[in-house]
Coordinates of C-alpha atoms in Angstrom, one line a residue:
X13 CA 30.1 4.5 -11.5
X14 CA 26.9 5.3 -9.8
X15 CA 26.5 3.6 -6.2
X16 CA 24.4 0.5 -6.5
X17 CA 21.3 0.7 -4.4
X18 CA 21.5 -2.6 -2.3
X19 CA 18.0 -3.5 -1.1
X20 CA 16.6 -6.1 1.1
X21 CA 13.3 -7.8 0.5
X22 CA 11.5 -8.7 3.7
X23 CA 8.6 -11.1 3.0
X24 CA 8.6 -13.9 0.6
X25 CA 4.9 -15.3 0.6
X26 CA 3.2 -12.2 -1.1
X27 CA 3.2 -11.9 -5.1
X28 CA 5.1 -8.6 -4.2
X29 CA 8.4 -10.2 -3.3
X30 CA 8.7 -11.8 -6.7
X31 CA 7.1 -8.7 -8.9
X32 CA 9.5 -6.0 -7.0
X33 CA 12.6 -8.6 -7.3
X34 CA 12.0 -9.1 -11.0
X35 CA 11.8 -5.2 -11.8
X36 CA 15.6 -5.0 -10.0
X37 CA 17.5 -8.6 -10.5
X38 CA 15.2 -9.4 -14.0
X39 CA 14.6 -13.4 -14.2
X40 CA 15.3 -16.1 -16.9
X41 CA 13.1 -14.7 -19.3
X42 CA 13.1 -10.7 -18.8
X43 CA 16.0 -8.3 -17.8
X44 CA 16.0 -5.7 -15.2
X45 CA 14.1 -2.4 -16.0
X46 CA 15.8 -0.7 -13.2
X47 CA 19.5 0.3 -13.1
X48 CA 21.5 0.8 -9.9
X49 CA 19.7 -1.2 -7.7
X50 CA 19.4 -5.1 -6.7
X51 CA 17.7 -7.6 -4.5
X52 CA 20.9 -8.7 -2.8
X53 CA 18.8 -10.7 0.2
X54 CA 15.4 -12.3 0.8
X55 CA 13.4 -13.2 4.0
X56 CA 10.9 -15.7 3.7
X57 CA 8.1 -16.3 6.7
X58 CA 8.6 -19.2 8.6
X59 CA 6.7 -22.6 6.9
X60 CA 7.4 -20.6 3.7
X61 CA 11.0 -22.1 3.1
X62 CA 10.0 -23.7 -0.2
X63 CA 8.1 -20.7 -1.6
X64 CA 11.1 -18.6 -0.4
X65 CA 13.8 -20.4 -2.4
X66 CA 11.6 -20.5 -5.5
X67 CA 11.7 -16.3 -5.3
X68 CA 15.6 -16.2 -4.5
X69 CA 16.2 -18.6 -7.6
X70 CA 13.5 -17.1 -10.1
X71 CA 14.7 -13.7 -9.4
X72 CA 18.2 -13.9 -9.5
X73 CA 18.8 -12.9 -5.6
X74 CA 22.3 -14.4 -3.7
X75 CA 21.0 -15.0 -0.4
X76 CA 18.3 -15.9 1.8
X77 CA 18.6 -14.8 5.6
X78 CA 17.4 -16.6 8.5
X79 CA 16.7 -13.5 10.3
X80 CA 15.5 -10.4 8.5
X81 CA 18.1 -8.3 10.9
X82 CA 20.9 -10.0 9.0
X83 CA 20.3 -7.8 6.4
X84 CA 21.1 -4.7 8.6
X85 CA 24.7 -3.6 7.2
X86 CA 24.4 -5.3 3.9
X87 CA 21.1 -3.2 2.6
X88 CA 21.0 0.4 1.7
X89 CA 16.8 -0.3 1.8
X90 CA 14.2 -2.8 2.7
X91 CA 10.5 -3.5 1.2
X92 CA 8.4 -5.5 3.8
X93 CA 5.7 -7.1 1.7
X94 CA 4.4 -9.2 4.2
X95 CA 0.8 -10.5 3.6
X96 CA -0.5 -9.6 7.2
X97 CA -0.4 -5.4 7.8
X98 CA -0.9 -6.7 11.7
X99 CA 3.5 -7.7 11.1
X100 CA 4.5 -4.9 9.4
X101 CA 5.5 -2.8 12.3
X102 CA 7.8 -6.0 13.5
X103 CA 9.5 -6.4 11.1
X104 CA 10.1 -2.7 9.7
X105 CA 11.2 -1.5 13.3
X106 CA 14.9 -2.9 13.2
X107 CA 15.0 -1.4 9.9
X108 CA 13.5 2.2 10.7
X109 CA 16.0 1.9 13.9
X110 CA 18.9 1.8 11.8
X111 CA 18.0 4.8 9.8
X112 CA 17.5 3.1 6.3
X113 CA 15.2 3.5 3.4
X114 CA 12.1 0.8 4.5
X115 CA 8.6 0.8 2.3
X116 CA 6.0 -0.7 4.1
X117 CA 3.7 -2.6 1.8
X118 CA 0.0 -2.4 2.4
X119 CA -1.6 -2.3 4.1
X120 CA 0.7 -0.1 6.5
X121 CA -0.2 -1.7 9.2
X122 CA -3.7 -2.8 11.0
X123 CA -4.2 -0.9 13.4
X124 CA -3.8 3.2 13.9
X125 CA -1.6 2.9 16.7
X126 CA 1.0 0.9 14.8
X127 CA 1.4 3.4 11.7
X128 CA 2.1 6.2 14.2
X129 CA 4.8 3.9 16.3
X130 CA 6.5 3.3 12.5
X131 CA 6.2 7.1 11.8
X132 CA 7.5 7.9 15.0
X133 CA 10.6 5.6 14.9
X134 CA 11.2 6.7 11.3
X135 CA 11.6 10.4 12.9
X136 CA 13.5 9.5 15.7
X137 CA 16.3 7.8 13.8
X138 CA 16.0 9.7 10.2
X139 CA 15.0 6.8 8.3
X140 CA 12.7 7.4 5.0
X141 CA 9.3 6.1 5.0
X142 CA 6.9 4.9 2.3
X143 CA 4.1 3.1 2.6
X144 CA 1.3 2.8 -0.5
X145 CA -0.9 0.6 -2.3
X146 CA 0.4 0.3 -5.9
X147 CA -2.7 1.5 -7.4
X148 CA -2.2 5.3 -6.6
X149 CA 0.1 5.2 -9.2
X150 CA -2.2 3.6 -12.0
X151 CA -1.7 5.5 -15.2
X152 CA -5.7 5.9 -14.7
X153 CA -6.0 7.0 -11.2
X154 CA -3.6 9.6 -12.0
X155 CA -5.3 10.7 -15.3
X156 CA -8.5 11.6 -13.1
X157 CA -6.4 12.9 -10.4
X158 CA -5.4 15.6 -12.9
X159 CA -8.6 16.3 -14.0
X160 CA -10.9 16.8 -11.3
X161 CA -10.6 20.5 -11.7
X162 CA -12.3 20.1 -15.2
X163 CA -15.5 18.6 -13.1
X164 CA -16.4 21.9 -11.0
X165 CA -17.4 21.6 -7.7
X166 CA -16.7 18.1 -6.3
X167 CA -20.4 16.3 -5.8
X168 CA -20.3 12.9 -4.8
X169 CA -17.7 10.2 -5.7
X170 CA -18.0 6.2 -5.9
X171 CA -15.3 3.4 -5.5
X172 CA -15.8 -0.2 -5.9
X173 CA -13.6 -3.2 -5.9
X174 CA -12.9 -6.9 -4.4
X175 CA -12.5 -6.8 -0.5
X176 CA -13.7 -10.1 2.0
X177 CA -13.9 -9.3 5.6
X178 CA -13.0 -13.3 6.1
X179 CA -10.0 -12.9 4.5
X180 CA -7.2 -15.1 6.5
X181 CA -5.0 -12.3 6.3
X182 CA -6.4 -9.7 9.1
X183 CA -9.8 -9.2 7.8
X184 CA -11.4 -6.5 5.7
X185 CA -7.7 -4.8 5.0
X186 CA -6.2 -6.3 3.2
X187 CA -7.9 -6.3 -0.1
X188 CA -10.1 -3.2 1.3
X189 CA -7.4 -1.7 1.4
X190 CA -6.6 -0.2 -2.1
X191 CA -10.2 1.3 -1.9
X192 CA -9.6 3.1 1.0
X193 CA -6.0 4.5 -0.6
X194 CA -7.8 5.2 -4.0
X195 CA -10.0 7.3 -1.5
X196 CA -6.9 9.1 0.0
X197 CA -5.2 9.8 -3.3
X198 CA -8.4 11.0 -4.8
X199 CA -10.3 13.0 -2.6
X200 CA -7.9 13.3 -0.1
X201 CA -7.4 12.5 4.0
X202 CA -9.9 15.2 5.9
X203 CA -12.6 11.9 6.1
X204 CA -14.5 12.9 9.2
X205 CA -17.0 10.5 9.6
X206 CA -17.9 6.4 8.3
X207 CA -20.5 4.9 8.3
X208 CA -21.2 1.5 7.5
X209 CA -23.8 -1.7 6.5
X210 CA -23.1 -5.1 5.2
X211 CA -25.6 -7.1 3.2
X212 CA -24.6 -10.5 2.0
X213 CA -21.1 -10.5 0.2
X214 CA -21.0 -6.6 0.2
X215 CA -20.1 -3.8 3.1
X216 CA -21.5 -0.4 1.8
X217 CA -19.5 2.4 3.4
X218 CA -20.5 6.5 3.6
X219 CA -17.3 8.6 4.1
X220 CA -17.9 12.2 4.9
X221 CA -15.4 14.8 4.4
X222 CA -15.2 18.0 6.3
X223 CA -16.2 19.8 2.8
X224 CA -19.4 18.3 3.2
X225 CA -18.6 15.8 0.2
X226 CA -19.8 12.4 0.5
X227 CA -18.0 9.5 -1.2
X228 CA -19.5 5.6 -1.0
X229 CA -16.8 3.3 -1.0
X230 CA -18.2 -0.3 -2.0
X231 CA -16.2 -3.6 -0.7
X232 CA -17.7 -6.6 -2.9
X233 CA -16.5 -10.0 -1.7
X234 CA -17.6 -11.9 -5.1
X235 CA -15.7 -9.5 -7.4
X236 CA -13.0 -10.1 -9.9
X237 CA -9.4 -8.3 -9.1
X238 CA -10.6 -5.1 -9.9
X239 CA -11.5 -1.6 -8.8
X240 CA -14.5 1.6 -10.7
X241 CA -13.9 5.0 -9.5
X242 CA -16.4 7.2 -10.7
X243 CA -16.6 11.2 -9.6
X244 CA -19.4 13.7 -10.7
X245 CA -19.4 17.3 -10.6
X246 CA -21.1 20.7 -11.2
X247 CA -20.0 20.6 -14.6
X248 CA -18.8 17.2 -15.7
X249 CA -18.0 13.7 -14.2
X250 CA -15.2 11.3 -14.6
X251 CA -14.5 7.4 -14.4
X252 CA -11.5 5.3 -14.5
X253 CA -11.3 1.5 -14.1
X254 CA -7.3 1.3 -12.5
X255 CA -5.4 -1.9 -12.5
X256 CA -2.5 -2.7 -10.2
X257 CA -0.6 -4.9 -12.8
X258 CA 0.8 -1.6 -14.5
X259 CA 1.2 0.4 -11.4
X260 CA 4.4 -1.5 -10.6
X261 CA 6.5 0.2 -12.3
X262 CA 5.7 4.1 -11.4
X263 CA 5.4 2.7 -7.7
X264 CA 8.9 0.9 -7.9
X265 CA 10.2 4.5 -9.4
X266 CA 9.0 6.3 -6.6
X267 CA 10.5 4.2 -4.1
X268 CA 13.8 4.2 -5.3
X269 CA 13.5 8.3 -5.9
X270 CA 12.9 8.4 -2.2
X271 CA 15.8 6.0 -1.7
X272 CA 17.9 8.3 -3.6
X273 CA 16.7 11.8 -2.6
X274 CA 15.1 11.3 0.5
X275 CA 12.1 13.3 -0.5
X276 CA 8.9 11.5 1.0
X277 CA 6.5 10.0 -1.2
X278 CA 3.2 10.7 0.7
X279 CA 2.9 12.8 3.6
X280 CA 1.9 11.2 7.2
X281 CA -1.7 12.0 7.0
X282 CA -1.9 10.5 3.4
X283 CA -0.1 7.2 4.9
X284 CA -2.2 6.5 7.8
X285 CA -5.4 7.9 6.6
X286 CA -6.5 4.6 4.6
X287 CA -5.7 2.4 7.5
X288 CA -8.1 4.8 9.9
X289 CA -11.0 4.5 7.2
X290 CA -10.9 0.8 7.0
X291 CA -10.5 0.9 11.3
X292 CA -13.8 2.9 11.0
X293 CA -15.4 0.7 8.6
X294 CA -14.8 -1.5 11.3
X295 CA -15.9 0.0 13.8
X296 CA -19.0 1.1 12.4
X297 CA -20.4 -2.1 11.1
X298 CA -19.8 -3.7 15.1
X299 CA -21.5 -0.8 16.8
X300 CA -24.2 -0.4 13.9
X301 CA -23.9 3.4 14.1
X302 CA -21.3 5.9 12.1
X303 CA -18.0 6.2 13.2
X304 CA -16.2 9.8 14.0
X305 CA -12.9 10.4 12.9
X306 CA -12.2 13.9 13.7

């Protein structure tokens, strides 16, 4: 019998918790589309002890910790879906420090400075990192992935999507986010400069790339839960309209292949990269002027 992937789930209040739990443990009305894995423990944030026990009984998982470290010799991995990137490096650390398989929901982690410390500790102690938004692995986003060599020279590009820089949970990332990784996975991390402007309910941010290319990335507060890529050419241009609903799955996949193989997912650069655009975006719209990166 194959060895049963025992994995941890760090984080309760987040949709994640319960999406990721029900794609390994099923619930009363679906069954498991993974094999050889389960949800064997759940951490829920503190005031979240209601909401916690909701996610351990819909999702079929045996035991809610008081302490996410006493998962550490009962997990093979961890997913920290916490709502706040600015707790991620917290409460990955014990996990990276024991050497296991930890994916860091997004975003990584709010500032710069605490993607490289994971990174870091993941090196020193040979533990296998992942971090991503979901929506890089939208059927869509990687249909137009694949065929940006069919539009010629790479012109300009355009991404739009919900993002509100009051958002209780640390600002402008945490829905701002998946535009910013939608930005990595499509055109890649050598964004050299951002610069920014808000108008009412909108930030409008320039990212150039050492190619030259330019790419707007917009961040609308009043739009519905979803994202436009558009990307035009010398010879042709290409939309997609992603979804992170369906991107479950192929991201779930991924994580449990890295679990399994110890390949990474996404190479450092392509991790912290999204996190240093939004930083910038930041940045920019405080000082008024664009932001260098490189």
């Amino acid at each position: 019998m194959a060895h049963l992937i025992r994995l941890g789930i760090v984080g309760s209040e987040s949709t994640h918790a319960e999406v990721f739990s029900r794609l390994a443990n099923g619930d009363e009305k679906t069954l498991p589309l993974f094999e050889g894995v389960r949800v064997v423990a759940l951490w829920g944030e503190p005031g979240k002890e209601e909401r916690t026990r909701q996610v351990a009984e819909k999702c079929r998982i045996p035991r809610i910790v008081s302490s996410p470290e006493e998962m550490l010799g009962e997990v093979d991995a961890v997913m920290v879906v916490l709502r706040r990137g600015s707790q991620h490096r917290q409460y990955a650390a014990p996990f990276l420090k024991a050497g296991l398989a930890v994916y860091v929901d997004k975003p990584f982690a709010a500032t710069v400075s605490d993607c490289r410390a994971m990174i870091a500790l993941a090196r020193q102690h040979g533990a296998r990192l992942a971090t991503f938004s979901t929506i890089r692995f939208d059927e869509e986003v990687q249909r137009l992935r694949k065929e940006l060599p069919e539009v010629g020279t790479l012109l300009t590009g355009f991404i739009a999507g919900k993002a509100d820089p009051s958002s209780e949970y640390d600002g402008l990332l945490f829905y701002g986010i998946h535009k910013a990784e939608l930005l990595a996975e499509l055109f890649g991390t050598e964004v050299t400069e951002v610069r920014a402007a808000e108008t009412p309910g909108r930030i409008t941010a320039v990212c150039r790339f050492s190619s030259g290319l330019m790419v707007t990335v917009a961040f609308l507060r009043d739009a519905g839960y979803q994202w436009v890529v558009a990307v035009v050419g010398s010879q042709a241009s290409r939309t997609c309209t992603p979804g992170a609903t369906a991107s479950y799955i192929p991201a779930f996949g991924k994580f449990l292949e890295m679990v399994k193989t110890g390949t990474p997912i996404l190479s450092e650069e392509q991790m912290v990269t999204p996190v240093r655009v939004i930083d910038a975006v930041v940045r920019s719209l405080r000082t008024k002027k664009p932001v260098r990166l490189r």
